[in-house]
């Protein structure tokens, strides 16, 4: 079963596929129509200021509700979208949809927050990438200052020069750039030295073991120091427990993203998070209790 044949001669190869590649095969075929069939949607995950607990940003996370397989994880279908080139139209759809949503929140009177959108390397390497982004910002009325593009370390593997150049162009247009999953790639420190980054997103594997493993703890502290001295914002991903949060807050981590605050949610639910200012209220009532 080869990639090129699988598409045209699906039936012939079908019988030799095991269950896992059968799923892969159907997803690969179905992804092309997923946008038109309105099976794709976006969930929004807050980025929270570690000190004030206010929502300062939001990450758009793509979801696929497949008619047969149900909710398919992006870690399963994004690689397929990348293999097939579908990531370009899908990625553009995500950017436009998320910008429209973000604009709607501003129109409703919520204070503007930074919208972060994940980009694959195939998107960044398109000749028209800057034009596409500018067009979407213009159409939706979102300010470039309120957009952050997240790229993972693996994007640089064989295209370091080209990707770095595009990121530089984004910066010239006042769009922010974040390095996602920091620490999991093959040359994290080398990239830090070269890239025009605003934000480093420390991978959740580091946070997971902060309080369990002393070596891990030392590494996290070093990453926090490094981000500070490079004048980049540090976001800790995957914060799930109060202890993890407290550790990061005390060590002056800038932002927290994780289930401790909220999982990715629908636009309506996200609005409630913005509205309640739930965490702020908790802090205020704590203060009140102390005064009484
Ligand atoms: P990512 O950009 O690193 O996004 C963070 C992932 O970690 C999300 O998974 C989020 O739900 C999860 N996460 C955050 N905090 C916690 C936590 O406290 N506990 C746990 N268990 N998980 C947490 P998700 O939504 O499954 O996305 C997986 C990856 O798929 C993303 O990783 C990103 O690389 C990719 N992805 C998602 N949407 C898009 C998109 O529109 N375009 C591209 N190119 N990639 C996307
Ligand atoms: Mg991300
Ligand atoms: Mg990440
Ligand atoms: Mg990731």
mmCIF file with all atom_site columns, N, CA, C and O and ligand atoms in Angstrom, residues 45 59-63 73-75 78 87 94 118-120 123 150 180-181 204 237-240 257-259 264, ligand 1:
data_model
loop_
_atom_site.group_PDB
_atom_site.id
_atom_site.type_symbol
_atom_site.label_atom_id
_atom_site.label_alt_id
_atom_site.label_comp_id
_atom_site.label_asym_id
_atom_site.label_entity_id
_atom_site.label_seq_id
_atom_site.pdbx_PDB_ins_code
_atom_site.Cartn_x
_atom_site.Cartn_y
_atom_site.Cartn_z
_atom_site.occupancy
_atom_site.B_iso_or_equiv
_atom_site.pdbx_formal_charge
_atom_site.auth_seq_id
_atom_site.auth_comp_id
_atom_site.auth_asym_id
_atom_site.auth_atom_id
_atom_site.pdbx_PDB_model_num
ATOM   1   N N   . UNK A 1 45  ? -8.917  27.685 23.835 1.00 0.00 ? 45  UNK A N   1
ATOM   2   C CA  . UNK A 1 45  ? -8.324  27.413 25.147 1.00 0.00 ? 45  UNK A CA  1
ATOM   3   C C   . UNK A 1 45  ? -7.671  28.671 25.688 1.00 0.00 ? 45  UNK A C   1
ATOM   4   O O   . UNK A 1 45  ? -6.831  29.271 25.019 1.00 0.00 ? 45  UNK A O   1
ATOM   5   N N   . UNK A 1 59  ? -5.923  30.185 22.461 1.00 0.00 ? 59  UNK A N   1
ATOM   6   C CA  . UNK A 1 59  ? -5.392  29.369 21.364 1.00 0.00 ? 59  UNK A CA  1
ATOM   7   C C   . UNK A 1 59  ? -6.543  28.676 20.637 1.00 0.00 ? 59  UNK A C   1
ATOM   8   O O   . UNK A 1 59  ? -7.420  28.087 21.265 1.00 0.00 ? 59  UNK A O   1
ATOM   9   N N   . UNK A 1 60  ? -6.514  28.782 19.309 1.00 0.00 ? 60  UNK A N   1
ATOM   10  C CA  . UNK A 1 60  ? -7.509  28.088 18.481 1.00 0.00 ? 60  UNK A CA  1
ATOM   11  C C   . UNK A 1 60  ? -7.028  26.662 18.241 1.00 0.00 ? 60  UNK A C   1
ATOM   12  O O   . UNK A 1 60  ? -5.912  26.455 17.777 1.00 0.00 ? 60  UNK A O   1
ATOM   13  N N   . UNK A 1 61  ? -7.854  25.674 18.588 1.00 0.00 ? 61  UNK A N   1
ATOM   14  C CA  . UNK A 1 61  ? -7.479  24.272 18.409 1.00 0.00 ? 61  UNK A CA  1
ATOM   15  C C   . UNK A 1 61  ? -8.512  23.565 17.539 1.00 0.00 ? 61  UNK A C   1
ATOM   16  O O   . UNK A 1 61  ? -9.707  23.546 17.850 1.00 0.00 ? 61  UNK A O   1
ATOM   17  N N   . UNK A 1 62  ? -8.037  23.013 16.447 1.00 0.00 ? 62  UNK A N   1
ATOM   18  C CA  . UNK A 1 62  ? -8.920  22.446 15.435 1.00 0.00 ? 62  UNK A CA  1
ATOM   19  C C   . UNK A 1 62  ? -9.485  21.097 15.862 1.00 0.00 ? 62  UNK A C   1
ATOM   20  O O   . UNK A 1 62  ? -8.792  20.285 16.470 1.00 0.00 ? 62  UNK A O   1
ATOM   21  N N   . UNK A 1 63  ? -10.736 20.872 15.524 1.00 0.00 ? 63  UNK A N   1
ATOM   22  C CA  . UNK A 1 63  ? -11.414 19.611 15.825 1.00 0.00 ? 63  UNK A CA  1
ATOM   23  C C   . UNK A 1 63  ? -12.086 19.077 14.570 1.00 0.00 ? 63  UNK A C   1
ATOM   24  O O   . UNK A 1 63  ? -12.551 19.863 13.743 1.00 0.00 ? 63  UNK A O   1
ATOM   25  N N   . UNK A 1 73  ? -8.745  13.203 16.891 1.00 0.00 ? 73  UNK A N   1
ATOM   26  C CA  . UNK A 1 73  ? -7.771  14.132 17.485 1.00 0.00 ? 73  UNK A CA  1
ATOM   27  C C   . UNK A 1 73  ? -6.914  14.797 16.411 1.00 0.00 ? 73  UNK A C   1
ATOM   28  O O   . UNK A 1 73  ? -6.534  14.166 15.426 1.00 0.00 ? 73  UNK A O   1
ATOM   29  N N   . UNK A 1 74  ? -6.582  16.085 16.630 1.00 0.00 ? 74  UNK A N   1
ATOM   30  C CA  . UNK A 1 74  ? -5.716  16.741 15.642 1.00 0.00 ? 74  UNK A CA  1
ATOM   31  C C   . UNK A 1 74  ? -4.356  16.043 15.517 1.00 0.00 ? 74  UNK A C   1
ATOM   32  O O   . UNK A 1 74  ? -3.752  16.068 14.453 1.00 0.00 ? 74  UNK A O   1
ATOM   33  N N   . UNK A 1 75  ? -3.891  15.428 16.608 1.00 0.00 ? 75  UNK A N   1
ATOM   34  C CA  . UNK A 1 75  ? -2.592  14.747 16.459 1.00 0.00 ? 75  UNK A CA  1
ATOM   35  C C   . UNK A 1 75  ? -2.707  13.574 15.485 1.00 0.00 ? 75  UNK A C   1
ATOM   36  O O   . UNK A 1 75  ? -1.708  13.084 14.973 1.00 0.00 ? 75  UNK A O   1
ATOM   37  N N   . UNK A 1 78  ? -3.936  16.048 11.671 1.00 0.00 ? 78  UNK A N   1
ATOM   38  C CA  . UNK A 1 78  ? -3.052  17.101 11.149 1.00 0.00 ? 78  UNK A CA  1
ATOM   39  C C   . UNK A 1 78  ? -1.906  16.489 10.318 1.00 0.00 ? 78  UNK A C   1
ATOM   40  O O   . UNK A 1 78  ? -1.624  16.971 9.215  1.00 0.00 ? 78  UNK A O   1
ATOM   41  N N   . UNK A 1 87  ? -3.477  20.711 4.444  1.00 0.00 ? 87  UNK A N   1
ATOM   42  C CA  . UNK A 1 87  ? -3.238  21.624 5.565  1.00 0.00 ? 87  UNK A CA  1
ATOM   43  C C   . UNK A 1 87  ? -3.331  23.086 5.123  1.00 0.00 ? 87  UNK A C   1
ATOM   44  O O   . UNK A 1 87  ? -3.655  23.955 5.937  1.00 0.00 ? 87  UNK A O   1
ATOM   45  N N   . UNK A 1 94  ? -8.934  27.763 9.376  1.00 0.00 ? 94  UNK A N   1
ATOM   46  C CA  . UNK A 1 94  ? -8.796  27.944 10.827 1.00 0.00 ? 94  UNK A CA  1
ATOM   47  C C   . UNK A 1 94  ? -8.487  29.409 11.146 1.00 0.00 ? 94  UNK A C   1
ATOM   48  O O   . UNK A 1 94  ? -9.117  30.017 12.012 1.00 0.00 ? 94  UNK A O   1
ATOM   49  N N   . UNK A 1 118 ? -2.085  27.807 15.398 1.00 0.00 ? 118 UNK A N   1
ATOM   50  C CA  . UNK A 1 118 ? -0.993  26.911 15.033 1.00 0.00 ? 118 UNK A CA  1
ATOM   51  C C   . UNK A 1 118 ? -0.804  26.891 13.519 1.00 0.00 ? 118 UNK A C   1
ATOM   52  O O   . UNK A 1 118 ? -1.785  26.803 12.771 1.00 0.00 ? 118 UNK A O   1
ATOM   53  N N   . UNK A 1 119 ? 0.450   26.963 13.094 1.00 0.00 ? 119 UNK A N   1
ATOM   54  C CA  . UNK A 1 119 ? 0.765   26.898 11.667 1.00 0.00 ? 119 UNK A CA  1
ATOM   55  C C   . UNK A 1 119 ? 1.706   25.735 11.389 1.00 0.00 ? 119 UNK A C   1
ATOM   56  O O   . UNK A 1 119 ? 2.667   25.522 12.128 1.00 0.00 ? 119 UNK A O   1
ATOM   57  N N   . UNK A 1 120 ? 1.434   25.015 10.325 1.00 0.00 ? 120 UNK A N   1
ATOM   58  C CA  . UNK A 1 120 ? 2.349   23.969 9.887  1.00 0.00 ? 120 UNK A CA  1
ATOM   59  C C   . UNK A 1 120 ? 3.370   24.563 8.938  1.00 0.00 ? 120 UNK A C   1
ATOM   60  O O   . UNK A 1 120 ? 3.119   25.594 8.308  1.00 0.00 ? 120 UNK A O   1
ATOM   61  N N   . UNK A 1 123 ? 2.384   25.546 5.426  1.00 0.00 ? 123 UNK A N   1
ATOM   62  C CA  . UNK A 1 123 ? 1.701   26.833 5.280  1.00 0.00 ? 123 UNK A CA  1
ATOM   63  C C   . UNK A 1 123 ? 2.719   27.973 5.201  1.00 0.00 ? 123 UNK A C   1
ATOM   64  O O   . UNK A 1 123 ? 2.574   28.887 4.402  1.00 0.00 ? 123 UNK A O   1
ATOM   65  N N   . UNK A 1 150 ? 1.842   30.195 16.034 1.00 0.00 ? 150 UNK A N   1
ATOM   66  C CA  . UNK A 1 150 ? 2.635   29.203 16.769 1.00 0.00 ? 150 UNK A CA  1
ATOM   67  C C   . UNK A 1 150 ? 3.256   28.211 15.795 1.00 0.00 ? 150 UNK A C   1
ATOM   68  O O   . UNK A 1 150 ? 2.549   27.632 14.972 1.00 0.00 ? 150 UNK A O   1
ATOM   69  N N   . UNK A 1 180 ? 6.347   26.655 19.718 1.00 0.00 ? 180 UNK A N   1
ATOM   70  C CA  . UNK A 1 180 ? 5.463   25.717 20.421 1.00 0.00 ? 180 UNK A CA  1
ATOM   71  C C   . UNK A 1 180 ? 6.221   24.446 20.813 1.00 0.00 ? 180 UNK A C   1
ATOM   72  O O   . UNK A 1 180 ? 7.217   24.110 20.181 1.00 0.00 ? 180 UNK A O   1
ATOM   73  N N   . UNK A 1 181 ? 5.734   23.782 21.838 1.00 0.00 ? 181 UNK A N   1
ATOM   74  C CA  . UNK A 1 181 ? 6.309   22.497 22.280 1.00 0.00 ? 181 UNK A CA  1
ATOM   75  C C   . UNK A 1 181 ? 7.802   22.628 22.555 1.00 0.00 ? 181 UNK A C   1
ATOM   76  O O   . UNK A 1 181 ? 8.581   21.704 22.284 1.00 0.00 ? 181 UNK A O   1
ATOM   77  N N   . UNK A 1 204 ? 4.293   20.441 27.501 1.00 0.00 ? 204 UNK A N   1
ATOM   78  C CA  . UNK A 1 204 ? 3.647   19.950 28.715 1.00 0.00 ? 204 UNK A CA  1
ATOM   79  C C   . UNK A 1 204 ? 4.401   18.815 29.394 1.00 0.00 ? 204 UNK A C   1
ATOM   80  O O   . UNK A 1 204 ? 4.234   18.587 30.581 1.00 0.00 ? 204 UNK A O   1
ATOM   81  N N   . UNK A 1 237 ? 2.596   25.046 29.226 1.00 0.00 ? 237 UNK A N   1
ATOM   82  C CA  . UNK A 1 237 ? 1.459   24.257 28.734 1.00 0.00 ? 237 UNK A CA  1
ATOM   83  C C   . UNK A 1 237 ? 1.225   23.063 29.644 1.00 0.00 ? 237 UNK A C   1
ATOM   84  O O   . UNK A 1 237 ? 2.155   22.542 30.254 1.00 0.00 ? 237 UNK A O   1
ATOM   85  N N   . UNK A 1 238 ? -0.011  22.624 29.727 1.00 0.00 ? 238 UNK A N   1
ATOM   86  C CA  . UNK A 1 238 ? -0.297  21.370 30.415 1.00 0.00 ? 238 UNK A CA  1
ATOM   87  C C   . UNK A 1 238 ? -0.340  21.474 31.927 1.00 0.00 ? 238 UNK A C   1
ATOM   88  O O   . UNK A 1 238 ? -0.107  20.489 32.621 1.00 0.00 ? 238 UNK A O   1
ATOM   89  N N   . UNK A 1 239 ? -0.651  22.666 32.440 1.00 0.00 ? 239 UNK A N   1
ATOM   90  C CA  . UNK A 1 239 ? -0.759  22.823 33.893 1.00 0.00 ? 239 UNK A CA  1
ATOM   91  C C   . UNK A 1 239 ? -2.105  22.251 34.356 1.00 0.00 ? 239 UNK A C   1
ATOM   92  O O   . UNK A 1 239 ? -3.159  22.691 33.914 1.00 0.00 ? 239 UNK A O   1
ATOM   93  N N   . UNK A 1 240 ? -2.041  21.243 35.198 1.00 0.00 ? 240 UNK A N   1
ATOM   94  C CA  . UNK A 1 240 ? -3.271  20.549 35.594 1.00 0.00 ? 240 UNK A CA  1
ATOM   95  C C   . UNK A 1 240 ? -3.563  20.635 37.079 1.00 0.00 ? 240 UNK A C   1
ATOM   96  O O   . UNK A 1 240 ? -4.697  20.455 37.495 1.00 0.00 ? 240 UNK A O   1
ATOM   97  N N   . UNK A 1 257 ? -1.239  27.720 30.556 1.00 0.00 ? 257 UNK A N   1
ATOM   98  C CA  . UNK A 1 257 ? -2.293  27.146 29.730 1.00 0.00 ? 257 UNK A CA  1
ATOM   99  C C   . UNK A 1 257 ? -2.462  25.717 30.210 1.00 0.00 ? 257 UNK A C   1
ATOM   100 O O   . UNK A 1 257 ? -1.482  24.979 30.318 1.00 0.00 ? 257 UNK A O   1
ATOM   101 N N   . UNK A 1 258 ? -3.662  25.336 30.550 1.00 0.00 ? 258 UNK A N   1
ATOM   102 C CA  . UNK A 1 258 ? -3.826  23.971 31.023 1.00 0.00 ? 258 UNK A CA  1
ATOM   103 C C   . UNK A 1 258 ? -5.184  23.707 31.615 1.00 0.00 ? 258 UNK A C   1
ATOM   104 O O   . UNK A 1 258 ? -5.963  24.627 31.853 1.00 0.00 ? 258 UNK A O   1
ATOM   105 N N   . UNK A 1 259 ? -5.446  22.423 31.830 1.00 0.00 ? 259 UNK A N   1
ATOM   106 C CA  . UNK A 1 259 ? -6.753  22.009 32.327 1.00 0.00 ? 259 UNK A CA  1
ATOM   107 C C   . UNK A 1 259 ? -7.042  22.557 33.721 1.00 0.00 ? 259 UNK A C   1
ATOM   108 O O   . UNK A 1 259 ? -8.181  22.596 34.150 1.00 0.00 ? 259 UNK A O   1
ATOM   109 N N   . UNK A 1 264 ? -9.875  23.103 26.318 1.00 0.00 ? 264 UNK A N   1
ATOM   110 C CA  . UNK A 1 264 ? -10.401 23.812 25.154 1.00 0.00 ? 264 UNK A CA  1
ATOM   111 C C   . UNK A 1 264 ? -11.933 23.731 25.156 1.00 0.00 ? 264 UNK A C   1
ATOM   112 O O   . UNK A 1 264 ? -12.480 22.684 25.465 1.00 0.00 ? 264 UNK A O   1
HETATM 113 P P1  . LIG B 2 .   ? -0.387  22.314 20.709 1.00 0.00 ? 1   LIG B P1  1
HETATM 114 O O1  . LIG B 2 .   ? -0.440  23.457 19.758 1.00 0.00 ? 1   LIG B O1  1
HETATM 115 O O2  . LIG B 2 .   ? 0.834   22.138 21.520 1.00 0.00 ? 1   LIG B O2  1
HETATM 116 O O3  . LIG B 2 .   ? -1.677  22.499 21.615 1.00 0.00 ? 1   LIG B O3  1
HETATM 117 C C1  . LIG B 2 .   ? -1.753  22.139 22.967 1.00 0.00 ? 1   LIG B C1  1
HETATM 118 C C2  . LIG B 2 .   ? -2.366  20.775 23.134 1.00 0.00 ? 1   LIG B C2  1
HETATM 119 O O4  . LIG B 2 .   ? -2.217  20.381 24.485 1.00 0.00 ? 1   LIG B O4  1
HETATM 120 C C3  . LIG B 2 .   ? -3.875  20.747 22.842 1.00 0.00 ? 1   LIG B C3  1
HETATM 121 O O5  . LIG B 2 .   ? -4.200  19.450 22.360 1.00 0.00 ? 1   LIG B O5  1
HETATM 122 C C4  . LIG B 2 .   ? -4.449  20.960 24.250 1.00 0.00 ? 1   LIG B C4  1
HETATM 123 O O6  . LIG B 2 .   ? -5.753  20.471 24.402 1.00 0.00 ? 1   LIG B O6  1
HETATM 124 C C5  . LIG B 2 .   ? -3.476  20.149 25.067 1.00 0.00 ? 1   LIG B C5  1
HETATM 125 N N1  . LIG B 2 .   ? -3.416  20.601 26.456 1.00 0.00 ? 1   LIG B N1  1
HETATM 126 C C6  . LIG B 2 .   ? -3.225  21.859 26.926 1.00 0.00 ? 1   LIG B C6  1
HETATM 127 N N2  . LIG B 2 .   ? -3.237  21.873 28.274 1.00 0.00 ? 1   LIG B N2  1
HETATM 128 C C7  . LIG B 2 .   ? -3.412  20.609 28.685 1.00 0.00 ? 1   LIG B C7  1
HETATM 129 C C8  . LIG B 2 .   ? -3.498  19.982 29.982 1.00 0.00 ? 1   LIG B C8  1
HETATM 130 O O7  . LIG B 2 .   ? -3.425  20.610 31.042 1.00 0.00 ? 1   LIG B O7  1
HETATM 131 N N3  . LIG B 2 .   ? -3.659  18.623 30.005 1.00 0.00 ? 1   LIG B N3  1
HETATM 132 C C9  . LIG B 2 .   ? -3.745  17.889 28.851 1.00 0.00 ? 1   LIG B C9  1
HETATM 133 N N4  . LIG B 2 .   ? -3.905  16.564 28.974 1.00 0.00 ? 1   LIG B N4  1
HETATM 134 N N5  . LIG B 2 .   ? -3.688  18.433 27.624 1.00 0.00 ? 1   LIG B N5  1
HETATM 135 C C10 . LIG B 2 .   ? -3.521  19.790 27.536 1.00 0.00 ? 1   LIG B C10 1
HETATM 136 P P2  . LIG B 2 .   ? -5.028  19.222 21.016 1.00 0.00 ? 1   LIG B P2  1
HETATM 137 O O8  . LIG B 2 .   ? -6.110  20.226 20.920 1.00 0.00 ? 1   LIG B O8  1
HETATM 138 O O9  . LIG B 2 .   ? -5.347  17.773 20.965 1.00 0.00 ? 1   LIG B O9  1
HETATM 139 O O10 . LIG B 2 .   ? -3.984  19.575 19.875 1.00 0.00 ? 1   LIG B O10 1
HETATM 140 C C11 . LIG B 2 .   ? -2.889  18.764 19.617 1.00 0.00 ? 1   LIG B C11 1
HETATM 141 C C12 . LIG B 2 .   ? -1.967  19.404 18.611 1.00 0.00 ? 1   LIG B C12 1
HETATM 142 O O11 . LIG B 2 .   ? -2.572  19.464 17.308 1.00 0.00 ? 1   LIG B O11 1
HETATM 143 C C13 . LIG B 2 .   ? -1.630  20.870 18.924 1.00 0.00 ? 1   LIG B C13 1
HETATM 144 O O12 . LIG B 2 .   ? -0.633  20.920 19.918 1.00 0.00 ? 1   LIG B O12 1
HETATM 145 C C14 . LIG B 2 .   ? -1.154  21.341 17.574 1.00 0.00 ? 1   LIG B C14 1
HETATM 146 O O13 . LIG B 2 .   ? 0.186   20.968 17.362 1.00 0.00 ? 1   LIG B O13 1
HETATM 147 C C15 . LIG B 2 .   ? -2.041  20.554 16.615 1.00 0.00 ? 1   LIG B C15 1
HETATM 148 N N6  . LIG B 2 .   ? -3.117  21.437 16.131 1.00 0.00 ? 1   LIG B N6  1
HETATM 149 C C16 . LIG B 2 .   ? -4.317  21.737 16.672 1.00 0.00 ? 1   LIG B C16 1
HETATM 150 N N7  . LIG B 2 .   ? -5.003  22.608 15.903 1.00 0.00 ? 1   LIG B N7  1
HETATM 151 C C17 . LIG B 2 .   ? -4.212  22.890 14.832 1.00 0.00 ? 1   LIG B C17 1
HETATM 152 C C18 . LIG B 2 .   ? -4.344  23.746 13.674 1.00 0.00 ? 1   LIG B C18 1
HETATM 153 O O14 . LIG B 2 .   ? -5.308  24.458 13.472 1.00 0.00 ? 1   LIG B O14 1
HETATM 154 N N8  . LIG B 2 .   ? -3.295  23.731 12.786 1.00 0.00 ? 1   LIG B N8  1
HETATM 155 C C19 . LIG B 2 .   ? -2.161  22.980 12.983 1.00 0.00 ? 1   LIG B C19 1
HETATM 156 N N9  . LIG B 2 .   ? -1.198  23.038 12.059 1.00 0.00 ? 1   LIG B N9  1
HETATM 157 N N10 . LIG B 2 .   ? -2.006  22.197 14.056 1.00 0.00 ? 1   LIG B N10 1
HETATM 158 C C20 . LIG B 2 .   ? -3.009  22.144 14.977 1.00 0.00 ? 1   LIG B C20 1
#
